[in-house]
PDB file of C-alpha atoms in Angstrom:
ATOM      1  CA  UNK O   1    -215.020  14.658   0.429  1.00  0.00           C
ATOM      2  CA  UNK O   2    -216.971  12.036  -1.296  1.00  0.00           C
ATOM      3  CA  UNK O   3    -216.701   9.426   0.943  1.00  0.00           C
ATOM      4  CA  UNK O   4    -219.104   6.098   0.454  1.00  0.00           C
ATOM      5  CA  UNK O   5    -217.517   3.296   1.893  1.00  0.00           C
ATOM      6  CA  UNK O   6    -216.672   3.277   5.941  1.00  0.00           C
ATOM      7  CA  UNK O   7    -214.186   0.424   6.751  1.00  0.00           C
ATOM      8  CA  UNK O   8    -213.850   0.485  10.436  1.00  0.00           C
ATOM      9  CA  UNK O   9    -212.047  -2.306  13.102  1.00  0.00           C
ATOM     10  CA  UNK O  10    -213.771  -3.702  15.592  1.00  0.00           C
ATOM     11  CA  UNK O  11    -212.232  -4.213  19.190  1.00  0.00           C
ATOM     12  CA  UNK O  12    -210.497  -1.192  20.244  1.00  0.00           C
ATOM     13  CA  UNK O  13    -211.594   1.414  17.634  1.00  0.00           C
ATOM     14  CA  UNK O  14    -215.552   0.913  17.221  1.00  0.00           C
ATOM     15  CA  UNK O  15    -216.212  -1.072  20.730  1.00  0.00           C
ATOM     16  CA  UNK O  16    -215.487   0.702  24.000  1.00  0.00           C
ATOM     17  CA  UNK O  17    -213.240  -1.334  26.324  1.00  0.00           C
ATOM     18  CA  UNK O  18    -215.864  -3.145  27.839  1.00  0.00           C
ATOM     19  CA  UNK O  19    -216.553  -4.455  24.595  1.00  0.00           C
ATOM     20  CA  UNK O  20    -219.971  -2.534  23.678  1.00  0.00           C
ATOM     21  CA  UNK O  21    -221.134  -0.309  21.496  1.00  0.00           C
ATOM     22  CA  UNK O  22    -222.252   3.061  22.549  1.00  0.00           C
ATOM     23  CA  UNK O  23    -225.364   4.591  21.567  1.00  0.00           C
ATOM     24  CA  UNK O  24    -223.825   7.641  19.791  1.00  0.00           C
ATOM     25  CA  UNK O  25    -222.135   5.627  17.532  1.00  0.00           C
ATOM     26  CA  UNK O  26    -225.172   3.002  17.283  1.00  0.00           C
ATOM     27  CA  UNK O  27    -226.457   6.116  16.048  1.00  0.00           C
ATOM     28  CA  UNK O  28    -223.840   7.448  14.225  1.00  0.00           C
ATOM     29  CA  UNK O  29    -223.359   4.514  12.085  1.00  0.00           C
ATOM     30  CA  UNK O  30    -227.620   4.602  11.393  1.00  0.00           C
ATOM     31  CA  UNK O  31    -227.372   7.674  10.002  1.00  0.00           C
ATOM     32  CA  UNK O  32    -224.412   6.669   7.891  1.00  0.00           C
ATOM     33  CA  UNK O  33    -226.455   3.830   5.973  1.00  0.00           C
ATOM     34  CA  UNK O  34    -229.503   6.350   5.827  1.00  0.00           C
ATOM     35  CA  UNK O  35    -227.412   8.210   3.897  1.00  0.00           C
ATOM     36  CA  UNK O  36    -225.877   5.524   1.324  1.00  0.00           C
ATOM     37  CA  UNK O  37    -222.900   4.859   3.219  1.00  0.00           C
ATOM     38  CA  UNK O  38    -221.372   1.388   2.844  1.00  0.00           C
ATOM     39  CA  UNK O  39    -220.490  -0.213   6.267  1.00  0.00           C
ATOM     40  CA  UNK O  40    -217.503  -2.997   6.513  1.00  0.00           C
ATOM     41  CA  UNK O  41    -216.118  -4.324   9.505  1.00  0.00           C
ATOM     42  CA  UNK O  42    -212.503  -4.929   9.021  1.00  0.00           C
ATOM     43  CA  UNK O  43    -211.394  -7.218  12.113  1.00  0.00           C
ATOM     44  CA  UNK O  44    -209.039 -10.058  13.559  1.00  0.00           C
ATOM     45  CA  UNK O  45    -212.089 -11.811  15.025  1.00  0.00           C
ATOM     46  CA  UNK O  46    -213.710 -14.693  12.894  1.00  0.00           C
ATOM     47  CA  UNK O  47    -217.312 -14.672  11.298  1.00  0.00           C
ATOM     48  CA  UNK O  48    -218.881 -15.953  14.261  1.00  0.00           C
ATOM     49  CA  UNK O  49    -217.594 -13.671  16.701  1.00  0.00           C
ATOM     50  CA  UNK O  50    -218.341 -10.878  14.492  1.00  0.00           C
ATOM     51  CA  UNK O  51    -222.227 -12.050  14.485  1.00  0.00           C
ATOM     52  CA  UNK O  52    -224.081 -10.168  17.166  1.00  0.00           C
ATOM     53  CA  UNK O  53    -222.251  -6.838  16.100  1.00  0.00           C
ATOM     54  CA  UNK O  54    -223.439  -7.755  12.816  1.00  0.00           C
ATOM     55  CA  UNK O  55    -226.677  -8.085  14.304  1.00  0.00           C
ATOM     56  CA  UNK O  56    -226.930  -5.178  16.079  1.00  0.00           C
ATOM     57  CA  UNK O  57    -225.535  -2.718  13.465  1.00  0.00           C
ATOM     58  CA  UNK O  58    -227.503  -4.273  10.185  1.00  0.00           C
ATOM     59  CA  UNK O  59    -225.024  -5.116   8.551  1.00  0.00           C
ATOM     60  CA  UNK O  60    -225.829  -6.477   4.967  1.00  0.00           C
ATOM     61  CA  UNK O  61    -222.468  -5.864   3.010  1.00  0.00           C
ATOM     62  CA  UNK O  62    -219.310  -8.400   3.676  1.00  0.00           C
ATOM     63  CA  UNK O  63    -217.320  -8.120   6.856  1.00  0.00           C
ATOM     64  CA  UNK O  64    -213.051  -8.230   6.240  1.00  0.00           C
ATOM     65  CA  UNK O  65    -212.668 -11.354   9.482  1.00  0.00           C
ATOM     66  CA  UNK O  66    -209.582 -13.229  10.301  1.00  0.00           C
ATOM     67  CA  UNK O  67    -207.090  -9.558   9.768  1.00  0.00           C
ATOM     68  CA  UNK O  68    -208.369  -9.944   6.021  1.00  0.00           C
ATOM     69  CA  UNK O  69    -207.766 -14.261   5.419  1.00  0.00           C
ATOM     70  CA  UNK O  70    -211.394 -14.343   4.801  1.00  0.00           C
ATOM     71  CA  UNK O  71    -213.906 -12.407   3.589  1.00  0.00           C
ATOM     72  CA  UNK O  72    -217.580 -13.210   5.122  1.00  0.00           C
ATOM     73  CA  UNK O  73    -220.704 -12.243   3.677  1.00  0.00           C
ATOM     74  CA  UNK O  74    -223.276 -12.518   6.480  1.00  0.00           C
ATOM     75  CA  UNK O  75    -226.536 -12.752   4.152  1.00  0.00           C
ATOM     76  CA  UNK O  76    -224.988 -15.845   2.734  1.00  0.00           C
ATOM     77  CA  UNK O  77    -222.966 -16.607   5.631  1.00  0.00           C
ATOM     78  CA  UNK O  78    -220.644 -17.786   3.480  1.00  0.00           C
ATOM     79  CA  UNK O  79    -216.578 -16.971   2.886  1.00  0.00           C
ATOM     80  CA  UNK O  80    -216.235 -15.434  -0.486  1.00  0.00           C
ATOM     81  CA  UNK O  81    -212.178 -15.053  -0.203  1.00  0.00           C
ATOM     82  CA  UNK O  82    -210.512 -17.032   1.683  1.00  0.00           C
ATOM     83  CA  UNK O  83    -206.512 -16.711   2.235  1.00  0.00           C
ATOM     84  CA  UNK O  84    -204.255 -19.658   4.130  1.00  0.00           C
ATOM     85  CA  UNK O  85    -202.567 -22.798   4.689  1.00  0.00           C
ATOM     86  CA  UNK O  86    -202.672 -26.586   4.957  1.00  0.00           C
ATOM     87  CA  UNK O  87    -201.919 -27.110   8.073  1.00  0.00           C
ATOM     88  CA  UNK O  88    -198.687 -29.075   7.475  1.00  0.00           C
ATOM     89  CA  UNK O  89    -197.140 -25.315   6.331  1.00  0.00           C
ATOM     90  CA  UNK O  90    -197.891 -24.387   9.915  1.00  0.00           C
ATOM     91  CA  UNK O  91    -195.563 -27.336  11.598  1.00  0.00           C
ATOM     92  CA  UNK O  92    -192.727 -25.550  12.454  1.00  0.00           C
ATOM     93  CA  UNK O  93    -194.501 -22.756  14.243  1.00  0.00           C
ATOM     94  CA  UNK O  94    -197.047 -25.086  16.375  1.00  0.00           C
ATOM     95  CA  UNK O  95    -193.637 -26.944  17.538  1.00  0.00           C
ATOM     96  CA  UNK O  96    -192.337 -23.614  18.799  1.00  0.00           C
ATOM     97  CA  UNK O  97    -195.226 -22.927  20.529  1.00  0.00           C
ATOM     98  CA  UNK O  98    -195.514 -26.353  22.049  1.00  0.00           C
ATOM     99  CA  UNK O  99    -191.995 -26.260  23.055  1.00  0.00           C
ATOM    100  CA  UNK O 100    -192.400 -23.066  24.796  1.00  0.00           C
ATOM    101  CA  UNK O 101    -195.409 -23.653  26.386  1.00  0.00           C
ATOM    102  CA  UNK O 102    -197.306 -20.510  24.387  1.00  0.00           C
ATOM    103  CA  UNK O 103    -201.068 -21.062  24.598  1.00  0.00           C
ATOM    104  CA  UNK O 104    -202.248 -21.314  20.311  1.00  0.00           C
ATOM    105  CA  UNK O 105    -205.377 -21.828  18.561  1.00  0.00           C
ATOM    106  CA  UNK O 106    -205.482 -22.045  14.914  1.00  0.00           C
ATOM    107  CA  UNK O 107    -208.797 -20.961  13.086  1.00  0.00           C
ATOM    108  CA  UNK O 108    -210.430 -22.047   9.704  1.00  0.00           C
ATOM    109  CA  UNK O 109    -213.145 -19.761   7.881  1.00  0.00           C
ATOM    110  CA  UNK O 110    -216.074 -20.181  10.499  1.00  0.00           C
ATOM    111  CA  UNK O 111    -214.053 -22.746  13.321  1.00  0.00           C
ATOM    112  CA  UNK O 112    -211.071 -22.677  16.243  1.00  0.00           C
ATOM    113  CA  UNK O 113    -209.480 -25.656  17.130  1.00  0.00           C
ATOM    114  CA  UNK O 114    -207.267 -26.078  20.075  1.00  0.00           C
ATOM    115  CA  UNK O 115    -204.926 -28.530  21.591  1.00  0.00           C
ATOM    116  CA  UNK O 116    -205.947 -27.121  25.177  1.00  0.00           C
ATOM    117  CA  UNK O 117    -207.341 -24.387  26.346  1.00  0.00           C
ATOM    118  CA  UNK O 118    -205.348 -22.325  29.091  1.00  0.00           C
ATOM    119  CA  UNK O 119    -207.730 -21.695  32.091  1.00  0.00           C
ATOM    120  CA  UNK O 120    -206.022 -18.152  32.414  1.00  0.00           C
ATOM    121  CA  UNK O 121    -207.425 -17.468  28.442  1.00  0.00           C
ATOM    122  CA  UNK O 122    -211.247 -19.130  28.737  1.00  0.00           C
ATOM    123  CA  UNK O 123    -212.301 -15.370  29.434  1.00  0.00           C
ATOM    124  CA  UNK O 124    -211.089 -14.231  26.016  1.00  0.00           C
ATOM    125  CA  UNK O 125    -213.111 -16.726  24.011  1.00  0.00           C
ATOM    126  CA  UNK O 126    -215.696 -16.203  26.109  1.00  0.00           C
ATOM    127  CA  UNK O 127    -215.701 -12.029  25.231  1.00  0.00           C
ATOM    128  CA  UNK O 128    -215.095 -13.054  21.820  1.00  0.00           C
ATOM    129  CA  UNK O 129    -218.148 -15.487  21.641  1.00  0.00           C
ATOM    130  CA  UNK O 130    -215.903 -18.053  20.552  1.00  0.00           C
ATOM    131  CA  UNK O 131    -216.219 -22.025  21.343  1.00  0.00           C
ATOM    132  CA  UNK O 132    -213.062 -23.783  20.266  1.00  0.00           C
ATOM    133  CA  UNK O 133    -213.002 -27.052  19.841  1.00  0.00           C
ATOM    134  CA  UNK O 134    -210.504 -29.234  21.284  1.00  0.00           C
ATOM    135  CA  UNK O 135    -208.100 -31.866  19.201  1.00  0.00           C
ATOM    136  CA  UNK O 136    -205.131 -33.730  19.657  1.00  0.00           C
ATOM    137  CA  UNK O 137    -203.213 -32.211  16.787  1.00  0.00           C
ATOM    138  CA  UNK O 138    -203.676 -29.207  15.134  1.00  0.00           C
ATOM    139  CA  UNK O 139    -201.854 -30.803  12.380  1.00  0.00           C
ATOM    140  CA  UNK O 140    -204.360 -33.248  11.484  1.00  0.00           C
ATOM    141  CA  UNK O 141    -207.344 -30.037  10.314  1.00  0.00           C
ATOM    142  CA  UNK O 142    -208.142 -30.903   6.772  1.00  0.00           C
ATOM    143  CA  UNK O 143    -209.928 -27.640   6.479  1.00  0.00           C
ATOM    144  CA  UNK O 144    -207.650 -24.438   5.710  1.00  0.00           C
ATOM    145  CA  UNK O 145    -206.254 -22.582   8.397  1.00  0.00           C
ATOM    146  CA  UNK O 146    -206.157 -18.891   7.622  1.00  0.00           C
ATOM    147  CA  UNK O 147    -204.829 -17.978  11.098  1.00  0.00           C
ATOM    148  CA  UNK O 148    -202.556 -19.203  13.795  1.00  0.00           C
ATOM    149  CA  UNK O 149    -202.988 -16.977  16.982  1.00  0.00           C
ATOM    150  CA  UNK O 150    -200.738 -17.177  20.046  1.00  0.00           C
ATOM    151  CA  UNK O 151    -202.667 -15.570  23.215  1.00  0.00           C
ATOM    152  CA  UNK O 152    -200.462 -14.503  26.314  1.00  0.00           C
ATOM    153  CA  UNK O 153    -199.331 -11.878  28.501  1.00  0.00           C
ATOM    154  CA  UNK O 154    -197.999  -8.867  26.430  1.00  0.00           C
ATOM    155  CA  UNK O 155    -194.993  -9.272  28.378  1.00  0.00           C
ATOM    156  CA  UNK O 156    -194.501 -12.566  27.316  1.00  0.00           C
ATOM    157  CA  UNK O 157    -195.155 -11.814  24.104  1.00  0.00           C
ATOM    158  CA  UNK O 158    -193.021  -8.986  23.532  1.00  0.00           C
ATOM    159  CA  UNK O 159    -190.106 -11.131  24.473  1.00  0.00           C
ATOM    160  CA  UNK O 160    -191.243 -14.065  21.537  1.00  0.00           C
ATOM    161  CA  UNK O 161    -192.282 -11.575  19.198  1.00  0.00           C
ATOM    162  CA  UNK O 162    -188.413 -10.820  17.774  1.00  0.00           C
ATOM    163  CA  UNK O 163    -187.812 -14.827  17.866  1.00  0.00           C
ATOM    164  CA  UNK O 164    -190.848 -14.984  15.752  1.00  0.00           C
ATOM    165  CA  UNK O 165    -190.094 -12.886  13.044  1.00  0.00           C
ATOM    166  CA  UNK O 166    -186.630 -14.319  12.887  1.00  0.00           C
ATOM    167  CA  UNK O 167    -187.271 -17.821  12.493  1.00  0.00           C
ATOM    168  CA  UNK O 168    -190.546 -17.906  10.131  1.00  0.00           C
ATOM    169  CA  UNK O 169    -189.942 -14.880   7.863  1.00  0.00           C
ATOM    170  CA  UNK O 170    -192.186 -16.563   5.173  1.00  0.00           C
ATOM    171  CA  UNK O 171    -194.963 -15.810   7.287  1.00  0.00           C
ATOM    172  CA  UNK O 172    -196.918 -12.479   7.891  1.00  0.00           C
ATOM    173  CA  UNK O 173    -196.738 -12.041  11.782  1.00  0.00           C
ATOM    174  CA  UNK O 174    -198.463  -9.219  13.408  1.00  0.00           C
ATOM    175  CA  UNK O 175    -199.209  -7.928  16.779  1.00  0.00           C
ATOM    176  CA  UNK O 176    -202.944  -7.727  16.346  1.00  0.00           C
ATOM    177  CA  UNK O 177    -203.111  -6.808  20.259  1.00  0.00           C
ATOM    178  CA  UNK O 178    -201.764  -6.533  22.950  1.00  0.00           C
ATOM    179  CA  UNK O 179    -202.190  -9.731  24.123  1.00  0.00           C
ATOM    180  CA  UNK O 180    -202.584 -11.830  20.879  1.00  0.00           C
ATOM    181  CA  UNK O 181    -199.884 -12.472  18.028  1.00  0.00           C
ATOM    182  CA  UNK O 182    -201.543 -13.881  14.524  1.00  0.00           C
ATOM    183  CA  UNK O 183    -199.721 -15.745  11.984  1.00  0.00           C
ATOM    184  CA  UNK O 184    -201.027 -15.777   8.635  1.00  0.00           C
ATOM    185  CA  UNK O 185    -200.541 -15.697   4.995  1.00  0.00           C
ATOM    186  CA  UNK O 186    -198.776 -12.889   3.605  1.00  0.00           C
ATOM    187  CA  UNK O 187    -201.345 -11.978   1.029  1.00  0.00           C
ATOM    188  CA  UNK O 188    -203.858 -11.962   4.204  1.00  0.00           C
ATOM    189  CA  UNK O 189    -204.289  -8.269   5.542  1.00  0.00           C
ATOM    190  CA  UNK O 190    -206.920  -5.879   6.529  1.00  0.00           C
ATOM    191  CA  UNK O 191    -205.961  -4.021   3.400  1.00  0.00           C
ATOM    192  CA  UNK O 192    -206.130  -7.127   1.004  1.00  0.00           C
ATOM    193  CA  UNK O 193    -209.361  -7.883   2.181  1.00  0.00           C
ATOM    194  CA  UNK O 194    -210.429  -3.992   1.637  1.00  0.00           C
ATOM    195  CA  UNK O 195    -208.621  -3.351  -2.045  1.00  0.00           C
ATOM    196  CA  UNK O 196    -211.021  -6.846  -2.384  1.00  0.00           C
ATOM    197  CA  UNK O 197    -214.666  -5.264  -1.531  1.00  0.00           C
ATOM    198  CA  UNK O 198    -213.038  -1.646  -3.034  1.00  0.00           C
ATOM    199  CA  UNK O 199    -212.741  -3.514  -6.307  1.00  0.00           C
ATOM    200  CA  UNK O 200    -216.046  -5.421  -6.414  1.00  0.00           C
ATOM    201  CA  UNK O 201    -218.195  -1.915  -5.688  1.00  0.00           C
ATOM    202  CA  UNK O 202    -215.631   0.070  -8.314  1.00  0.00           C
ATOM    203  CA  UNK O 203    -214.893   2.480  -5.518  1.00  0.00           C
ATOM    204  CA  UNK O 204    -211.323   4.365  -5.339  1.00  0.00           C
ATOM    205  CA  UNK O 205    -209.371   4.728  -2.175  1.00  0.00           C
ATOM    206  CA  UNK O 206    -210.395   8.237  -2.269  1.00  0.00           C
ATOM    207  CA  UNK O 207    -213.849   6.709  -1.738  1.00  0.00           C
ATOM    208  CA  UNK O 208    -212.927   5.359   1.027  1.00  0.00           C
ATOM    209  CA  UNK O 209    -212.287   6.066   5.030  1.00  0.00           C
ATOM    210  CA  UNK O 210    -210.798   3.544   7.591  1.00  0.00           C
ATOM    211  CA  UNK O 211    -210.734   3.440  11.211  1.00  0.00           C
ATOM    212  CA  UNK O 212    -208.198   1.474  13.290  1.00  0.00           C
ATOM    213  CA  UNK O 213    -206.541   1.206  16.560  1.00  0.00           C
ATOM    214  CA  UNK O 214    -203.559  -1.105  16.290  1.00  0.00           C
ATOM    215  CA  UNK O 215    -200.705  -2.218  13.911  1.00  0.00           C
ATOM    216  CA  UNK O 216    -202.814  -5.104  11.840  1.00  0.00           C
ATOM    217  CA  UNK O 217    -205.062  -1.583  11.197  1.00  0.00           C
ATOM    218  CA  UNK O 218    -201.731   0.290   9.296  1.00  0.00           C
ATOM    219  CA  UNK O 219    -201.983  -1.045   5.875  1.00  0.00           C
ATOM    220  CA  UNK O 220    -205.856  -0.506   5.725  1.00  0.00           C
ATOM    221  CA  UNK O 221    -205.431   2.784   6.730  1.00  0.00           C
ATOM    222  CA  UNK O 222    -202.484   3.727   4.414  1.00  0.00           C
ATOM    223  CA  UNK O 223    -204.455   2.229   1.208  1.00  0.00           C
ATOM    224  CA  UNK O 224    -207.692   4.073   2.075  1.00  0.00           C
ATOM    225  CA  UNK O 225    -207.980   7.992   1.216  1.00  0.00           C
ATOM    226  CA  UNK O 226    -208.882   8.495   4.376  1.00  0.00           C
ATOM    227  CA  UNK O 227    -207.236   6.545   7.395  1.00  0.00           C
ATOM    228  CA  UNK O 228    -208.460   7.545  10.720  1.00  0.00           C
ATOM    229  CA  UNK O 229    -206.725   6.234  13.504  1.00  0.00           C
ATOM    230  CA  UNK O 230    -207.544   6.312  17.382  1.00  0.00           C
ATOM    231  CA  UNK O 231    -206.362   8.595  19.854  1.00  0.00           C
ATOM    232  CA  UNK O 232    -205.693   4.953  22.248  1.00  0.00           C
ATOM    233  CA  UNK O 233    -203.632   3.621  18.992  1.00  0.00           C
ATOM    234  CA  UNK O 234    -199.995   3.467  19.407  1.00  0.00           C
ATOM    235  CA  UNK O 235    -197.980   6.344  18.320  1.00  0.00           C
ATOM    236  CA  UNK O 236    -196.527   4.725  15.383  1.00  0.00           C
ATOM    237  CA  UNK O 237    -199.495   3.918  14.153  1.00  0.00           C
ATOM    238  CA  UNK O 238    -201.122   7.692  14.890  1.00  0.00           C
ATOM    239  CA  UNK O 239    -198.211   9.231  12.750  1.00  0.00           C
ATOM    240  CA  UNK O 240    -198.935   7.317   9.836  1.00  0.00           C
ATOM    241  CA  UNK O 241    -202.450   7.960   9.354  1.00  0.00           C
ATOM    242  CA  UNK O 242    -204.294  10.842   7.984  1.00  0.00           C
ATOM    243  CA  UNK O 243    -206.572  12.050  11.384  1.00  0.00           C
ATOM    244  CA  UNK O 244    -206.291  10.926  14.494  1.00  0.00           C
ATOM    245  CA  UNK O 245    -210.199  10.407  16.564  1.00  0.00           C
ATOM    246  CA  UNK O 246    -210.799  10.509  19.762  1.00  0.00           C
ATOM    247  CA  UNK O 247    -210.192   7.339  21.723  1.00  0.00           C
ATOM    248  CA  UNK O 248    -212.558   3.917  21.359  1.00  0.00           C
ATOM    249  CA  UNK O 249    -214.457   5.123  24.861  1.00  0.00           C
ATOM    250  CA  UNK O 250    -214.720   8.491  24.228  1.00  0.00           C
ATOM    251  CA  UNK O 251    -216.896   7.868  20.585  1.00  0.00           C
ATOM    252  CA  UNK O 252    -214.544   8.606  18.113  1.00  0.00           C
ATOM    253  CA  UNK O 253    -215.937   6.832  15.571  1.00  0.00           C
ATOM    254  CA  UNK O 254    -219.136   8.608  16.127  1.00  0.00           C
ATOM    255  CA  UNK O 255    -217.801  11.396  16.159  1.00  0.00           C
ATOM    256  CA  UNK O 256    -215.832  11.636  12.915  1.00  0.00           C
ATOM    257  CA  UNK O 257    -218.592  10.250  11.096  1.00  0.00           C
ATOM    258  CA  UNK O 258    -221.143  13.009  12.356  1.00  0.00           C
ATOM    259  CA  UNK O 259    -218.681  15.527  11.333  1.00  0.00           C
ATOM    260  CA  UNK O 260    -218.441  13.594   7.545  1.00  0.00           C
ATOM    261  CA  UNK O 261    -222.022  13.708   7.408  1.00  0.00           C
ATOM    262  CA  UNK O 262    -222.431  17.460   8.500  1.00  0.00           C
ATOM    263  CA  UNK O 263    -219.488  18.846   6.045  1.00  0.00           C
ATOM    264  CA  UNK O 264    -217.468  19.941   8.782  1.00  0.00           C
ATOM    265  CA  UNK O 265    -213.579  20.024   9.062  1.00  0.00           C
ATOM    266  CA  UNK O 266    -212.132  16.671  10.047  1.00  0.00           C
ATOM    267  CA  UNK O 267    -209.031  17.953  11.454  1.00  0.00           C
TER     268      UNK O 267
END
């Protein structure tokens, strides 16, 4: 396999559950960029939250943020793509949510505005390293808003989910956990945002292996030669990619990338 380009989620796939990185696949990773790997995070948190993984890992190429609406480059720290709405297009789906009581933020490139800020859901932004900022109408952002994210009980949300998709079918709404629905653009996936970085460094999905854990990960996977998908990732999304890793806690990551780097069998 000629592999050169590692595109690999975040929360769920590279981080363990409490929300750190291991030091096998600190190391793992290392070894990776000794060896002329490329390195892209591909993730549904924004460039800021994405900073102190950054950080820690070296990261110098761009990082896929907002489930592909933007594309950071964290030399620059600037967006170099950049995929949403005005946030008048968004109207119809902030009245749901405020009619149903649904706790929403919607995020630009590099902010998150709120109209309040459910006690129950401070411990999220807080894990995220997020700060929203607080306005009275969402409606009112004059900066693009690349993603509209409704944070609740999965319960909850598996009953609003269907509703969703019925009533805004113009949008692209995904389950990008289990607590969190994003609405976005349609032309703003994890795969877009790949196929973007893919085309820039002239690399060819068989070029290419992707790690993910959850159904905003399927397209990325499917479009890279390689999709690797977690052993905690639902089954639907195991049967559709080409390996399945060990789980986020047990190194899986790590360990499919030592295995890469040694020649050895992937399956």
């Amino acid at each position: 396999m000629d592999i050169r380009l590692l595109a690999i989620d975040v929360d769920g796939t590279l981080l363990r559950d409490d929300h750190q990185l291991s030091q096998r696949t600190l190391q793992a990773i290392f070894r990776a960029q000794r060896e002329g790997l490329k390195i892209v995070l591909a993730t549904g948190r924004g460039p800021r939250s994405c900073d102190p993984i950054i950080d820690q890992l070296g990261i110098m190429d761009p990082v896929i943020t907002h489930n592909g609406a933007v594309v950071y480059h964290p030399l620059r720290n600037t967006a170099e793509k950049e995929v949403g709405f005005k946030a008048g297009e968004l109207k119809e789906v902030v009245e749901y949510c405020r009619m149903r009581d649904l706790h929403f933020d919607a995020s630009t490139a590099f902010h998150i505005y709120v109209e309040e800020v459910k006690e129950a859901v401070l411990p999220v932004y807080e894990r995220f390293f997020a700060q929203p900022i607080t306005v009275e109408d969402v409606g009112q952002i004059g900066e693009t808003i690349v993603k509209l994210t409704l944070t609740e009980d999965p319960e909850r949300l598996d009953q609003v989910m269907p509703d969703l998709l019925r009533r805004f079918p113009h949008f692209s709404i995904i389950r990008s956990g289990a607590t969190f629905i994003d609405v976005m653009h349609p032309k703003a996936t994890k795969a877009q945002g790949l196929k973007y970085i893919m085309d820039k460094l002239n690399l060819t999905p068989r070029e290419v292996m992707a790690f993910g854990n959850y159904y905003n990960d399927l397209e990325m996977l499917q479009l890279a030669g390689t999709g690797v998908a977690m052993e905690n990732a639902p089954e639907e999304v195991k049967k559709k990619a080409d390996l399945v890793a060990k789980s986020n806690n047990e190194d899986g990551v790590a360990q499919v990338i030592e295995r890469l780097l040694e020649g050895k069998s992937l399956g």
